[in-house]
PDB file of C-alpha atoms in Angstrom:
ATOM      1  CA  UNK U   1      21.861 112.074   0.212  1.00 95.00           C
ATOM      2  CA  UNK U   2      22.107 110.956   3.842  1.00 98.00           C
ATOM      3  CA  UNK U   3      25.695 110.333   4.941  1.00 98.00           C
ATOM      4  CA  UNK U   4      25.158 110.789   8.676  1.00 98.00           C
ATOM      5  CA  UNK U   5      22.343 109.759  11.000  1.00 98.00           C
ATOM      6  CA  UNK U   6      22.615 111.402  14.416  1.00 98.00           C
ATOM      7  CA  UNK U   7      20.485 109.876  17.178  1.00 98.00           C
ATOM      8  CA  UNK U   8      19.134 111.164  20.420  1.00 98.00           C
ATOM      9  CA  UNK U   9      19.650 108.515  23.096  1.00 97.00           C
ATOM     10  CA  UNK U  10      16.772 108.014  25.542  1.00 96.00           C
ATOM     11  CA  UNK U  11      13.534 106.695  24.010  1.00 97.00           C
ATOM     12  CA  UNK U  12      15.089 106.907  20.541  1.00 98.00           C
ATOM     13  CA  UNK U  13      17.570 104.032  20.409  1.00 98.00           C
ATOM     14  CA  UNK U  14      16.945 102.702  23.930  1.00 97.00           C
ATOM     15  CA  UNK U  15      13.941 102.278  26.208  1.00 97.00           C
ATOM     16  CA  UNK U  16      15.045 104.114  29.335  1.00 95.00           C
ATOM     17  CA  UNK U  17      11.556 104.439  30.834  1.00 96.00           C
ATOM     18  CA  UNK U  18      11.998 101.568  33.314  1.00 96.00           C
ATOM     19  CA  UNK U  19      15.292 103.002  34.514  1.00 95.00           C
ATOM     20  CA  UNK U  20      13.623 106.393  34.982  1.00 95.00           C
ATOM     21  CA  UNK U  21      10.717 104.793  36.870  1.00 96.00           C
ATOM     22  CA  UNK U  22      13.175 102.853  39.020  1.00 96.00           C
ATOM     23  CA  UNK U  23      15.080 106.018  39.873  1.00 95.00           C
ATOM     24  CA  UNK U  24      11.987 107.874  40.984  1.00 95.00           C
ATOM     25  CA  UNK U  25      10.722 104.902  42.967  1.00 96.00           C
ATOM     26  CA  UNK U  26      14.112 104.782  44.689  1.00 96.00           C
ATOM     27  CA  UNK U  27      13.542 108.398  45.722  1.00 96.00           C
ATOM     28  CA  UNK U  28       9.947 107.632  46.718  1.00 96.00           C
ATOM     29  CA  UNK U  29      10.991 104.766  48.982  1.00 96.00           C
ATOM     30  CA  UNK U  30      13.733 106.860  50.557  1.00 95.00           C
ATOM     31  CA  UNK U  31      11.272 109.700  51.277  1.00 95.00           C
ATOM     32  CA  UNK U  32       8.307 107.534  52.291  1.00 96.00           C
ATOM     33  CA  UNK U  33       6.256 108.588  49.258  1.00 96.00           C
ATOM     34  CA  UNK U  34       3.944 106.433  47.112  1.00 95.00           C
ATOM     35  CA  UNK U  35       5.733 104.618  44.289  1.00 95.00           C
ATOM     36  CA  UNK U  36       4.936 105.601  40.713  1.00 95.00           C
ATOM     37  CA  UNK U  37       3.699 103.484  37.806  1.00 96.00           C
ATOM     38  CA  UNK U  38       5.225 103.019  34.373  1.00 96.00           C
ATOM     39  CA  UNK U  39       2.140 104.647  32.837  1.00 96.00           C
ATOM     40  CA  UNK U  40       2.645 107.803  34.900  1.00 95.00           C
ATOM     41  CA  UNK U  41       6.375 107.813  34.143  1.00 96.00           C
ATOM     42  CA  UNK U  42       5.673 107.740  30.416  1.00 95.00           C
ATOM     43  CA  UNK U  43       3.523 110.878  30.683  1.00 94.00           C
ATOM     44  CA  UNK U  44       6.594 112.882  31.682  1.00 94.00           C
ATOM     45  CA  UNK U  45       9.134 111.388  29.271  1.00 92.00           C
ATOM     46  CA  UNK U  46      11.383 114.072  27.706  1.00 88.00           C
ATOM     47  CA  UNK U  47      10.678 116.647  30.404  1.00 88.00           C
ATOM     48  CA  UNK U  48      13.331 118.181  32.719  1.00 85.00           C
ATOM     49  CA  UNK U  49      14.049 116.465  36.043  1.00 85.00           C
ATOM     50  CA  UNK U  50      12.306 119.187  38.109  1.00 89.00           C
ATOM     51  CA  UNK U  51       9.130 118.684  36.053  1.00 92.00           C
ATOM     52  CA  UNK U  52       9.484 114.909  36.433  1.00 90.00           C
ATOM     53  CA  UNK U  53       9.803 115.286  40.210  1.00 93.00           C
ATOM     54  CA  UNK U  54       6.763 117.516  40.480  1.00 95.00           C
ATOM     55  CA  UNK U  55       4.671 115.268  38.236  1.00 95.00           C
ATOM     56  CA  UNK U  56       5.655 111.957  39.811  1.00 94.00           C
ATOM     57  CA  UNK U  57       6.446 112.883  43.409  1.00 95.00           C
ATOM     58  CA  UNK U  58       4.422 116.061  43.881  1.00 95.00           C
ATOM     59  CA  UNK U  59       7.390 118.315  44.619  1.00 95.00           C
ATOM     60  CA  UNK U  60      10.944 119.101  43.558  1.00 94.00           C
ATOM     61  CA  UNK U  61      13.926 119.042  45.888  1.00 94.00           C
ATOM     62  CA  UNK U  62      17.571 119.197  44.734  1.00 92.00           C
ATOM     63  CA  UNK U  63      18.497 116.324  47.055  1.00 94.00           C
ATOM     64  CA  UNK U  64      16.056 114.112  45.166  1.00 94.00           C
ATOM     65  CA  UNK U  65      18.053 114.613  41.981  1.00 91.00           C
ATOM     66  CA  UNK U  66      21.135 113.376  43.846  1.00 93.00           C
ATOM     67  CA  UNK U  67      19.243 110.266  44.966  1.00 94.00           C
ATOM     68  CA  UNK U  68      17.909 109.680  41.457  1.00 93.00           C
ATOM     69  CA  UNK U  69      21.401 109.896  39.975  1.00 91.00           C
ATOM     70  CA  UNK U  70      22.718 107.582  42.690  1.00 94.00           C
ATOM     71  CA  UNK U  71      20.217 104.934  41.565  1.00 95.00           C
ATOM     72  CA  UNK U  72      21.031 105.521  37.893  1.00 91.00           C
ATOM     73  CA  UNK U  73      24.751 105.036  38.485  1.00 88.00           C
ATOM     74  CA  UNK U  74      24.044 101.647  40.064  1.00 90.00           C
ATOM     75  CA  UNK U  75      21.246 100.273  37.888  1.00 91.00           C
ATOM     76  CA  UNK U  76      21.024 101.929  34.470  1.00 87.00           C
ATOM     77  CA  UNK U  77      23.059  99.173  32.865  1.00 84.00           C
ATOM     78  CA  UNK U  78      20.491  96.545  33.778  1.00 90.00           C
ATOM     79  CA  UNK U  79      17.345  98.620  33.202  1.00 95.00           C
ATOM     80  CA  UNK U  80      18.119 100.553  29.997  1.00 96.00           C
ATOM     81  CA  UNK U  81      17.558  98.309  26.991  1.00 95.00           C
ATOM     82  CA  UNK U  82      17.910  98.866  23.237  1.00 97.00           C
ATOM     83  CA  UNK U  83      14.624  98.703  21.350  1.00 97.00           C
ATOM     84  CA  UNK U  84      14.106  95.421  19.498  1.00 96.00           C
ATOM     85  CA  UNK U  85      15.161  96.844  16.127  1.00 97.00           C
ATOM     86  CA  UNK U  86      18.002  99.074  17.324  1.00 98.00           C
ATOM     87  CA  UNK U  87      20.976  96.770  16.768  1.00 98.00           C
ATOM     88  CA  UNK U  88      19.750  95.352  13.448  1.00 98.00           C
ATOM     89  CA  UNK U  89      19.052  98.860  12.128  1.00 98.00           C
ATOM     90  CA  UNK U  90      22.422 100.232  13.198  1.00 98.00           C
ATOM     91  CA  UNK U  91      24.175  97.287  11.544  1.00 98.00           C
ATOM     92  CA  UNK U  92      22.248  97.791   8.290  1.00 97.00           C
ATOM     93  CA  UNK U  93      22.975 101.515   8.185  1.00 98.00           C
ATOM     94  CA  UNK U  94      26.675 100.936   8.759  1.00 98.00           C
ATOM     95  CA  UNK U  95      26.694  98.340   5.969  1.00 97.00           C
ATOM     96  CA  UNK U  96      25.268 101.057   3.707  1.00 97.00           C
ATOM     97  CA  UNK U  97      28.295 103.226   4.506  1.00 97.00           C
ATOM     98  CA  UNK U  98      26.303 105.741   6.553  1.00 98.00           C
ATOM     99  CA  UNK U  99      28.084 107.259   9.537  1.00 98.00           C
ATOM    100  CA  UNK U 100      26.269 107.104  12.870  1.00 98.00           C
ATOM    101  CA  UNK U 101      26.465 109.301  15.940  1.00 98.00           C
ATOM    102  CA  UNK U 102      24.673 109.893  19.238  1.00 98.00           C
ATOM    103  CA  UNK U 103      23.949 113.406  20.474  1.00 98.00           C
ATOM    104  CA  UNK U 104      22.349 113.618  23.916  1.00 97.00           C
ATOM    105  CA  UNK U 105      21.787 116.071  26.752  1.00 95.00           C
ATOM    106  CA  UNK U 106      23.316 113.459  29.032  1.00 93.00           C
ATOM    107  CA  UNK U 107      26.620 114.779  30.297  1.00 91.00           C
ATOM    108  CA  UNK U 108      28.459 111.493  29.668  1.00 92.00           C
ATOM    109  CA  UNK U 109      26.369 109.411  27.244  1.00 94.00           C
ATOM    110  CA  UNK U 110      29.218 107.030  26.373  1.00 95.00           C
ATOM    111  CA  UNK U 111      28.992 105.401  29.796  1.00 91.00           C
ATOM    112  CA  UNK U 112      25.455 104.084  29.357  1.00 91.00           C
ATOM    113  CA  UNK U 113      26.121 103.206  25.692  1.00 95.00           C
ATOM    114  CA  UNK U 114      29.017 101.037  26.828  1.00 95.00           C
ATOM    115  CA  UNK U 115      26.774  99.366  29.395  1.00 91.00           C
ATOM    116  CA  UNK U 116      24.228  98.470  26.716  1.00 94.00           C
ATOM    117  CA  UNK U 117      26.891  97.443  24.204  1.00 95.00           C
ATOM    118  CA  UNK U 118      25.786 100.024  21.624  1.00 97.00           C
ATOM    119  CA  UNK U 119      28.893 102.198  21.705  1.00 97.00           C
ATOM    120  CA  UNK U 120      30.669 100.124  19.038  1.00 98.00           C
ATOM    121  CA  UNK U 121      28.141 101.093  16.367  1.00 98.00           C
ATOM    122  CA  UNK U 122      28.817 104.845  16.513  1.00 98.00           C
ATOM    123  CA  UNK U 123      31.463 106.998  14.874  1.00 98.00           C
ATOM    124  CA  UNK U 124      30.937 109.708  17.500  1.00 98.00           C
ATOM    125  CA  UNK U 125      29.153 110.043  20.854  1.00 98.00           C
ATOM    126  CA  UNK U 126      28.471 113.591  22.006  1.00 98.00           C
ATOM    127  CA  UNK U 127      27.147 114.834  25.331  1.00 96.00           C
ATOM    128  CA  UNK U 128      27.087 118.089  27.225  1.00 94.00           C
ATOM    129  CA  UNK U 129      30.496 117.373  28.810  1.00 95.00           C
ATOM    130  CA  UNK U 130      32.085 114.890  26.386  1.00 94.00           C
ATOM    131  CA  UNK U 131      34.128 114.728  24.226  1.00 95.00           C
ATOM    132  CA  UNK U 132      34.431 118.435  23.381  1.00 92.00           C
ATOM    133  CA  UNK U 133      34.245 119.881  26.897  1.00 92.00           C
ATOM    134  CA  UNK U 134      31.304 121.762  28.374  1.00 94.00           C
ATOM    135  CA  UNK U 135      28.737 122.729  25.746  1.00 95.00           C
ATOM    136  CA  UNK U 136      25.216 124.200  26.030  1.00 96.00           C
ATOM    137  CA  UNK U 137      22.380 121.718  26.268  1.00 95.00           C
ATOM    138  CA  UNK U 138      19.912 121.117  23.444  1.00 97.00           C
ATOM    139  CA  UNK U 139      18.074 122.890  21.863  1.00 97.00           C
ATOM    140  CA  UNK U 140      21.206 125.013  21.501  1.00 97.00           C
ATOM    141  CA  UNK U 141      22.884 123.701  18.314  1.00 98.00           C
ATOM    142  CA  UNK U 142      26.439 123.838  19.734  1.00 97.00           C
ATOM    143  CA  UNK U 143      26.782 120.077  20.212  1.00 97.00           C
ATOM    144  CA  UNK U 144      25.556 119.390  16.682  1.00 98.00           C
ATOM    145  CA  UNK U 145      27.832 122.059  15.237  1.00 97.00           C
ATOM    146  CA  UNK U 146      30.869 120.568  17.001  1.00 97.00           C
ATOM    147  CA  UNK U 147      29.938 117.064  15.867  1.00 98.00           C
ATOM    148  CA  UNK U 148      29.613 118.038  12.202  1.00 97.00           C
ATOM    149  CA  UNK U 149      32.829 120.014  12.342  1.00 96.00           C
ATOM    150  CA  UNK U 150      34.769 117.009  13.655  1.00 96.00           C
ATOM    151  CA  UNK U 151      33.178 114.488  11.279  1.00 97.00           C
ATOM    152  CA  UNK U 152      33.399 116.855   8.284  1.00 97.00           C
ATOM    153  CA  UNK U 153      29.841 116.069   7.191  1.00 97.00           C
ATOM    154  CA  UNK U 154      27.770 118.841   5.536  1.00 97.00           C
ATOM    155  CA  UNK U 155      24.482 119.834   7.165  1.00 98.00           C
ATOM    156  CA  UNK U 156      22.500 118.828   4.076  1.00 97.00           C
ATOM    157  CA  UNK U 157      23.815 115.242   4.356  1.00 98.00           C
ATOM    158  CA  UNK U 158      22.891 114.970   8.050  1.00 98.00           C
ATOM    159  CA  UNK U 159      19.643 113.859   9.705  1.00 98.00           C
ATOM    160  CA  UNK U 160      18.875 114.012  13.426  1.00 98.00           C
ATOM    161  CA  UNK U 161      16.525 111.340  14.807  1.00 98.00           C
ATOM    162  CA  UNK U 162      14.766 111.967  18.119  1.00 98.00           C
ATOM    163  CA  UNK U 163      11.611 111.313  20.106  1.00 98.00           C
ATOM    164  CA  UNK U 164      10.786 114.806  21.395  1.00 97.00           C
ATOM    165  CA  UNK U 165      10.173 118.408  20.440  1.00 97.00           C
ATOM    166  CA  UNK U 166      13.608 119.454  21.696  1.00 97.00           C
ATOM    167  CA  UNK U 167      15.244 117.227  19.066  1.00 98.00           C
ATOM    168  CA  UNK U 168      13.322 118.813  16.207  1.00 98.00           C
ATOM    169  CA  UNK U 169      14.101 122.315  17.496  1.00 98.00           C
ATOM    170  CA  UNK U 170      17.792 121.412  17.846  1.00 98.00           C
ATOM    171  CA  UNK U 171      17.925 120.129  14.278  1.00 98.00           C
ATOM    172  CA  UNK U 172      16.288 123.299  12.984  1.00 98.00           C
ATOM    173  CA  UNK U 173      18.773 125.460  14.860  1.00 98.00           C
ATOM    174  CA  UNK U 174      21.658 123.490  13.325  1.00 98.00           C
ATOM    175  CA  UNK U 175      20.078 123.569   9.835  1.00 98.00           C
ATOM    176  CA  UNK U 176      19.876 119.785   9.552  1.00 98.00           C
ATOM    177  CA  UNK U 177      16.854 117.663   8.693  1.00 98.00           C
ATOM    178  CA  UNK U 178      15.036 115.849  11.479  1.00 98.00           C
ATOM    179  CA  UNK U 179      13.053 112.658  11.864  1.00 98.00           C
ATOM    180  CA  UNK U 180      10.733 112.218  14.828  1.00 98.00           C
ATOM    181  CA  UNK U 181      10.201 108.742  16.254  1.00 98.00           C
ATOM    182  CA  UNK U 182       6.958 108.028  18.095  1.00 98.00           C
ATOM    183  CA  UNK U 183       8.465 106.121  21.026  1.00 95.00           C
ATOM    184  CA  UNK U 184       7.725 108.829  23.577  1.00 92.00           C
ATOM    185  CA  UNK U 185       4.907 111.348  23.888  1.00 93.00           C
ATOM    186  CA  UNK U 186       4.936 112.881  20.397  1.00 96.00           C
ATOM    187  CA  UNK U 187       2.781 111.699  17.501  1.00 97.00           C
ATOM    188  CA  UNK U 188       3.182 111.987  13.742  1.00 98.00           C
ATOM    189  CA  UNK U 189       0.968 115.079  13.763  1.00 98.00           C
ATOM    190  CA  UNK U 190       3.015 116.596  16.591  1.00 98.00           C
ATOM    191  CA  UNK U 191       6.227 116.135  14.625  1.00 98.00           C
ATOM    192  CA  UNK U 192       4.633 117.565  11.475  1.00 98.00           C
ATOM    193  CA  UNK U 193       3.515 120.617  13.450  1.00 98.00           C
ATOM    194  CA  UNK U 194       7.042 121.056  14.800  1.00 98.00           C
ATOM    195  CA  UNK U 195       8.466 121.006  11.275  1.00 98.00           C
ATOM    196  CA  UNK U 196      10.151 117.593  11.248  1.00 98.00           C
ATOM    197  CA  UNK U 197      11.251 116.389   7.820  1.00 98.00           C
ATOM    198  CA  UNK U 198       9.660 112.967   8.453  1.00 98.00           C
ATOM    199  CA  UNK U 199       8.319 110.861  11.323  1.00 98.00           C
ATOM    200  CA  UNK U 200       8.531 107.127  11.937  1.00 98.00           C
ATOM    201  CA  UNK U 201       7.246 104.492  14.357  1.00 98.00           C
ATOM    202  CA  UNK U 202      10.292 102.240  14.134  1.00 97.00           C
ATOM    203  CA  UNK U 203      14.017 102.648  13.604  1.00 98.00           C
ATOM    204  CA  UNK U 204      13.822  99.975  10.915  1.00 97.00           C
ATOM    205  CA  UNK U 205      12.208 102.577   8.621  1.00 98.00           C
ATOM    206  CA  UNK U 206      15.470 104.544   8.434  1.00 98.00           C
ATOM    207  CA  UNK U 207      17.091 102.301   5.835  1.00 97.00           C
ATOM    208  CA  UNK U 208      14.248 102.875   3.391  1.00 97.00           C
ATOM    209  CA  UNK U 209      14.435 106.627   3.960  1.00 98.00           C
ATOM    210  CA  UNK U 210      18.171 106.609   3.263  1.00 96.00           C
ATOM    211  CA  UNK U 211      17.670 104.532   0.102  1.00 94.00           C
ATOM    212  CA  UNK U 212      14.976 106.893  -1.143  1.00 94.00           C
ATOM    213  CA  UNK U 213      17.137 109.951  -0.455  1.00 92.00           C
ATOM    214  CA  UNK U 214      20.035 108.864  -2.691  1.00 78.00           C
TER     215      UNK U 214
END
C-alpha cells in the first residue's frame, strides 16, 4: 500500500527548464557569450551546475554560479511553472488520503514552492538545509531517512517519484520504491535499467498506481 508519495522538485512536478535557460543566458549576456537555446538546456537537465556551465557556456567559473543564482532569486517565481497535471494530481492523491512530500537537492525548496503556490499540497518539504538543518545531498539517503522518521511512514509504504538517475539511486539507498517520470533526459528503458519500480510519462498516472497497490 502507498501511504506516502515523495516528489523530486525540478522537472518532476514543475518545468524549471525555462528558468534554468534564463539563468544561463543572464550569465552569457553578462560575460559577452552567445546565448543558449532551450533545446541545448534540456540536454543538461539533472546535471550539476559545473557540468551545466561547461556544456552551455564552454567553461566553469565560480562567479558564474553567483550570477546564475542572482537571476534565479529574481525570476524563478515567474519562470518555474507546474506541469499541466501537477495540481489536479496532487489534489486527487490528497483526496485519497495519501501523504505528499517534496525532497530536493535545493537548499531551500519551500521558497520556490511558495512562489508557484504548490507548497499547500505537501505535508513536508525537505531540502539540503531545511527543515532539519544541513544534510548530505542526494543520492545520500539522509534526507529521505529524516523525512520518514518525522512523518512516521514505513519505507514499504513510501514511493519516491523523480525524473533522473539520482532519484532512483536515492530511493534504493533509502530502501523505498521509486517511479521515474520521463520529463527530463531519462526514458522508460533507462529507468528500468536503473532499477526503478515503475516509470510514467505523466503525474496523472500516479492515482492508478496507488489504486492498484492497495
